[in-house]
PDB file of C-alpha atoms in Angstrom:
ATOM      1  CA  MET N   1     145.027 316.524  72.214  1.00 80.00           C
ATOM      2  CA  LEU N   2     141.894 315.984  70.396  1.00 84.00           C
ATOM      3  CA  ALA N   3     142.192 318.937  68.085  1.00 87.00           C
ATOM      4  CA  ILE N   4     145.789 317.479  66.760  1.00 90.00           C
ATOM      5  CA  GLY N   5     144.284 314.075  66.376  1.00 88.00           C
ATOM      6  CA  LEU N   6     141.301 315.580  63.843  1.00 88.00           C
ATOM      7  CA  VAL N   7     143.760 317.407  62.280  1.00 90.00           C
ATOM      8  CA  LEU N   8     146.316 315.106  61.505  1.00 89.00           C
ATOM      9  CA  ASN N   9     143.778 312.205  60.735  1.00 87.00           C
ATOM     10  CA  THR N  10     142.242 314.770  58.101  1.00 87.00           C
ATOM     11  CA  LEU N  11     145.891 316.004  56.690  1.00 91.00           C
ATOM     12  CA  GLY N  12     146.934 311.781  56.376  1.00 88.00           C
ATOM     13  CA  ILE N  13     143.741 311.326  54.790  1.00 83.00           C
ATOM     14  CA  GLY N  14     143.895 314.138  52.765  1.00 85.00           C
ATOM     15  CA  LEU N  15     147.273 313.182  51.820  1.00 89.00           C
ATOM     16  CA  PHE N  16     146.062 309.623  50.608  1.00 84.00           C
ATOM     17  CA  CYS N  17     143.701 310.852  48.553  1.00 80.00           C
ATOM     18  CA  TRP N  18     145.787 312.827  46.616  1.00 83.00           C
ATOM     19  CA  ALA N  19     148.768 310.301  46.142  1.00 84.00           C
ATOM     20  CA  ILE N  20     145.626 307.859  44.819  1.00 80.00           C
ATOM     21  CA  PHE N  21     144.745 310.694  42.192  1.00 77.00           C
ATOM     22  CA  ALA N  22     148.152 311.381  41.645  1.00 78.00           C
ATOM     23  CA  LEU N  23     149.159 307.733  40.883  1.00 80.00           C
ATOM     24  CA  ALA N  24     146.271 306.625  39.288  1.00 77.00           C
ATOM     25  CA  VAL N  25     147.479 307.151  35.517  1.00 74.00           C
ATOM     26  CA  TYR N  26     150.257 304.680  36.464  1.00 85.00           C
ATOM     27  CA  ALA N  27     147.990 301.548  36.988  1.00 88.00           C
ATOM     28  CA  LEU N  28     148.182 300.477  33.891  1.00 90.00           C
ATOM     29  CA  PRO N  29     152.318 300.384  33.650  1.00 91.00           C
ATOM     30  CA  PHE N  30     152.007 299.239  37.158  1.00 90.00           C
ATOM     31  CA  PHE N  31     149.788 296.353  36.243  1.00 91.00           C
ATOM     32  CA  VAL N  32     152.054 295.417  33.317  1.00 93.00           C
ATOM     33  CA  ALA N  33     155.437 295.591  35.502  1.00 94.00           C
ATOM     34  CA  LEU N  34     154.409 293.282  37.784  1.00 93.00           C
ATOM     35  CA  SER N  35     152.932 291.063  35.616  1.00 94.00           C
ATOM     36  CA  ILE N  36     156.130 290.925  33.747  1.00 95.00           C
ATOM     37  CA  GLY N  37     158.167 291.148  36.484  1.00 94.00           C
ATOM     38  CA  MET N  38     156.841 288.235  37.855  1.00 95.00           C
ATOM     39  CA  THR N  39     157.017 286.113  34.814  1.00 95.00           C
ATOM     40  CA  ALA N  40     160.751 286.927  34.646  1.00 94.00           C
ATOM     41  CA  LEU N  41     161.116 285.648  38.366  1.00 93.00           C
ATOM     42  CA  GLN N  42     159.105 282.316  37.440  1.00 95.00           C
ATOM     43  CA  THR N  43     161.259 281.623  34.572  1.00 94.00           C
ATOM     44  CA  GLY N  44     164.204 281.519  36.331  1.00 91.00           C
ATOM     45  CA  THR N  45     166.206 284.710  36.774  1.00 90.00           C
ATOM     46  CA  GLY N  46     166.705 286.251  39.433  1.00 92.00           C
ATOM     47  CA  VAL N  47     164.693 288.893  42.012  1.00 93.00           C
ATOM     48  CA  VAL N  48     166.970 291.877  41.007  1.00 95.00           C
ATOM     49  CA  ALA N  49     166.742 290.946  37.171  1.00 95.00           C
ATOM     50  CA  ALA N  50     163.271 290.709  37.271  1.00 95.00           C
ATOM     51  CA  LEU N  51     162.734 293.566  39.398  1.00 95.00           C
ATOM     52  CA  LEU N  52     164.630 295.568  36.756  1.00 95.00           C
ATOM     53  CA  ILE N  53     162.598 293.753  33.543  1.00 96.00           C
ATOM     54  CA  GLY N  54     159.504 294.871  35.478  1.00 95.00           C
ATOM     55  CA  THR N  55     160.502 298.194  35.917  1.00 95.00           C
ATOM     56  CA  ALA N  56     161.661 298.644  32.411  1.00 96.00           C
ATOM     57  CA  GLY N  57     158.567 297.253  31.159  1.00 95.00           C
ATOM     58  CA  GLY N  58     156.066 299.389  33.474  1.00 93.00           C
ATOM     59  CA  ALA N  59     158.183 302.334  32.007  1.00 94.00           C
ATOM     60  CA  LEU N  60     158.102 301.396  28.236  1.00 95.00           C
ATOM     61  CA  THR N  61     154.315 301.137  28.668  1.00 92.00           C
ATOM     62  CA  LEU N  62     153.897 304.371  29.770  1.00 87.00           C
ATOM     63  CA  VAL N  63     156.015 306.069  27.568  1.00 89.00           C
ATOM     64  CA  LEU N  64     154.977 304.463  25.066  1.00 90.00           C
ATOM     65  CA  GLY N  65     151.422 305.087  25.617  1.00 86.00           C
ATOM     66  CA  GLN N  66     152.057 308.829  26.402  1.00 82.00           C
ATOM     67  CA  ILE N  67     153.988 309.165  22.697  1.00 86.00           C
ATOM     68  CA  ALA N  68     150.528 306.949  21.120  1.00 86.00           C
ATOM     69  CA  VAL N  69     148.458 310.077  22.602  1.00 82.00           C
ATOM     70  CA  ALA N  70     150.494 312.754  21.503  1.00 81.00           C
ATOM     71  CA  VAL N  71     151.364 311.515  17.978  1.00 85.00           C
ATOM     72  CA  THR N  72     147.982 310.430  16.875  1.00 83.00           C
ATOM     73  CA  ARG N  73     145.831 312.573  15.395  1.00 81.00           C
ATOM     74  CA  SER N  74     142.729 310.079  15.332  1.00 83.00           C
ATOM     75  CA  LEU N  75     140.399 311.116  17.723  1.00 80.00           C
ATOM     76  CA  ALA N  76     138.804 307.619  18.454  1.00 86.00           C
ATOM     77  CA  LEU N  77     142.157 306.219  18.620  1.00 87.00           C
ATOM     78  CA  ARG N  78     143.148 308.529  21.212  1.00 84.00           C
ATOM     79  CA  ILE N  79     139.943 307.867  22.799  1.00 84.00           C
ATOM     80  CA  ALA N  80     140.626 303.965  22.980  1.00 88.00           C
ATOM     81  CA  ILE N  81     144.340 304.572  24.115  1.00 86.00           C
ATOM     82  CA  ALA N  82     143.207 306.474  27.249  1.00 84.00           C
ATOM     83  CA  THR N  83     140.833 304.046  27.963  1.00 88.00           C
ATOM     84  CA  THR N  84     142.895 301.345  28.491  1.00 89.00           C
ATOM     85  CA  PHE N  85     145.277 303.783  30.789  1.00 87.00           C
ATOM     86  CA  ALA N  86     141.823 304.582  32.314  1.00 89.00           C
ATOM     87  CA  VAL N  87     140.183 301.049  32.764  1.00 92.00           C
ATOM     88  CA  PRO N  88     142.693 299.718  35.466  1.00 91.00           C
ATOM     89  CA  ALA N  89     142.787 302.532  37.319  1.00 90.00           C
ATOM     90  CA  ALA N  90     139.120 302.864  37.458  1.00 92.00           C
ATOM     91  CA  VAL N  91     139.215 299.056  38.990  1.00 92.00           C
ATOM     92  CA  ALA N  92     142.367 300.406  41.424  1.00 89.00           C
ATOM     93  CA  GLY N  93     139.752 303.293  42.420  1.00 88.00           C
ATOM     94  CA  TYR N  94     136.970 300.720  43.447  1.00 92.00           C
ATOM     95  CA  HIS N  95     139.110 298.315  45.267  1.00 90.00           C
ATOM     96  CA  VAL N  96     140.757 301.270  47.441  1.00 87.00           C
ATOM     97  CA  VAL N  97     137.289 303.021  47.912  1.00 87.00           C
ATOM     98  CA  PHE N  98     135.444 299.785  48.931  1.00 91.00           C
ATOM     99  CA  ALA N  99     138.517 298.814  51.155  1.00 88.00           C
ATOM    100  CA  LEU N 100     138.254 302.408  52.791  1.00 85.00           C
ATOM    101  CA  SER N 101     134.455 302.540  53.327  1.00 87.00           C
ATOM    102  CA  PRO N 102     133.567 300.872  56.449  1.00 87.00           C
ATOM    103  CA  ILE N 103     135.833 303.451  58.140  1.00 84.00           C
ATOM    104  CA  GLY N 104     132.696 306.068  57.716  1.00 82.00           C
ATOM    105  CA  VAL N 105     129.663 303.846  56.054  1.00 84.00           C
ATOM    106  CA  PRO N 106     128.091 300.499  57.868  1.00 86.00           C
ATOM    107  CA  SER N 107     125.543 300.214  54.945  1.00 89.00           C
ATOM    108  CA  LEU N 108     126.819 297.550  52.574  1.00 91.00           C
ATOM    109  CA  ALA N 109     124.784 299.170  49.627  1.00 93.00           C
ATOM    110  CA  TRP N 110     126.056 302.708  50.655  1.00 92.00           C
ATOM    111  CA  ARG N 111     129.593 301.303  50.334  1.00 92.00           C
ATOM    112  CA  GLU N 112     128.878 299.647  46.700  1.00 93.00           C
ATOM    113  CA  VAL N 113     127.536 302.902  45.455  1.00 93.00           C
ATOM    114  CA  PHE N 114     130.983 304.970  47.506  1.00 91.00           C
ATOM    115  CA  ALA N 115     132.888 302.369  45.199  1.00 92.00           C
ATOM    116  CA  CYS N 116     131.494 303.029  41.685  1.00 94.00           C
ATOM    117  CA  LEU N 117     131.704 306.462  42.179  1.00 93.00           C
ATOM    118  CA  GLY N 118     135.151 306.333  43.539  1.00 89.00           C
ATOM    119  CA  ALA N 119     135.851 304.521  40.367  1.00 92.00           C
ATOM    120  CA  VAL N 120     134.635 306.797  37.972  1.00 92.00           C
ATOM    121  CA  CYS N 121     136.010 309.840  39.879  1.00 89.00           C
ATOM    122  CA  ILE N 122     139.783 307.823  39.691  1.00 88.00           C
ATOM    123  CA  GLY N 123     139.109 306.511  36.195  1.00 89.00           C
ATOM    124  CA  LEU N 124     138.400 309.961  34.828  1.00 88.00           C
ATOM    125  CA  THR N 125     141.487 311.630  36.247  1.00 85.00           C
ATOM    126  CA  SER N 126     143.644 309.153  34.548  1.00 84.00           C
ATOM    127  CA  TRP N 127     142.035 309.716  31.438  1.00 82.00           C
ATOM    128  CA  MET N 128     142.331 313.027  31.464  1.00 82.00           C
ATOM    129  CA  ARG N 129     146.114 313.223  33.021  1.00 79.00           C
ATOM    130  CA  LEU N 130     147.026 311.391  30.000  1.00 75.00           C
ATOM    131  CA  PHE N 131     145.388 313.778  28.184  1.00 71.00           C
ATOM    132  CA  VAL N 132     147.361 316.575  29.888  1.00 70.00           C
ATOM    133  CA  LEU N 133     151.131 314.735  30.120  1.00 61.00           C
ATOM    134  CA  ALA N 134     150.801 313.913  25.991  1.00 58.00           C
ATOM    135  CA  GLU N 135     150.344 317.251  25.162  1.00 57.00           C
ATOM    136  CA  THR N 136     150.063 317.063  20.670  1.00 55.00           C
ATOM    137  CA  ARG N 137     152.086 319.993  19.582  1.00 56.00           C
ATOM    138  CA  PRO N 138     151.899 320.667  16.021  1.00 57.00           C
ATOM    139  CA  PHE N 139     154.670 318.820  13.413  1.00 54.00           C
ATOM    140  CA  GLU N 140     156.178 321.112  11.347  1.00 54.00           C
ATOM    141  CA  PRO N 141     159.470 319.853   8.689  1.00 57.00           C
ATOM    142  CA  GLY N 142     162.688 321.130   9.772  1.00 56.00           C
ATOM    143  CA  GLY N 143     161.785 321.885  13.986  1.00 54.00           C
ATOM    144  CA  VAL N 144     160.441 325.106  13.173  1.00 55.00           C
ATOM    145  CA  VAL N 145     156.682 326.431  14.453  1.00 55.00           C
ATOM    146  CA  GLU N 146     155.521 329.519  12.216  1.00 57.00           C
ATOM    147  CA  SER N 147     153.519 332.041  14.484  1.00 57.00           C
ATOM    148  CA  PRO N 148     150.248 333.270  12.944  1.00 61.00           C
ATOM    149  CA  THR N 149     151.174 336.989  13.380  1.00 60.00           C
TER     150      THR N 149
END
């Protein structure tokens, strides 16, 4: 029974860590969606309308960010856009790791160290995933890409 508990705990923690890394790209769109939805709710729209407006705002933020990274040829601008997405992910990563660290780390100093390392790892993951999701392709007039052969 103890072995089953250990295996299930390990799988649960692994699944949670996978979800954190998979959802890190969506931290900025989530924050934008939450802000827009709360603003819409406070201005008098209904709950359903606020949810729809917030969801549309978050989806638009993600799509525009990916399009901007894919279309922009300037490396500095692409880095700035990716950093805009990575900073909220790093903040969310810091708070998640700091909240989970008391499970195995009693020292506050080591909790801070692990939280900072978690922020860096999750921020870099978000930064790289934005580049992977928005892959640049050569643009040729007429929609035909010439092969080098």
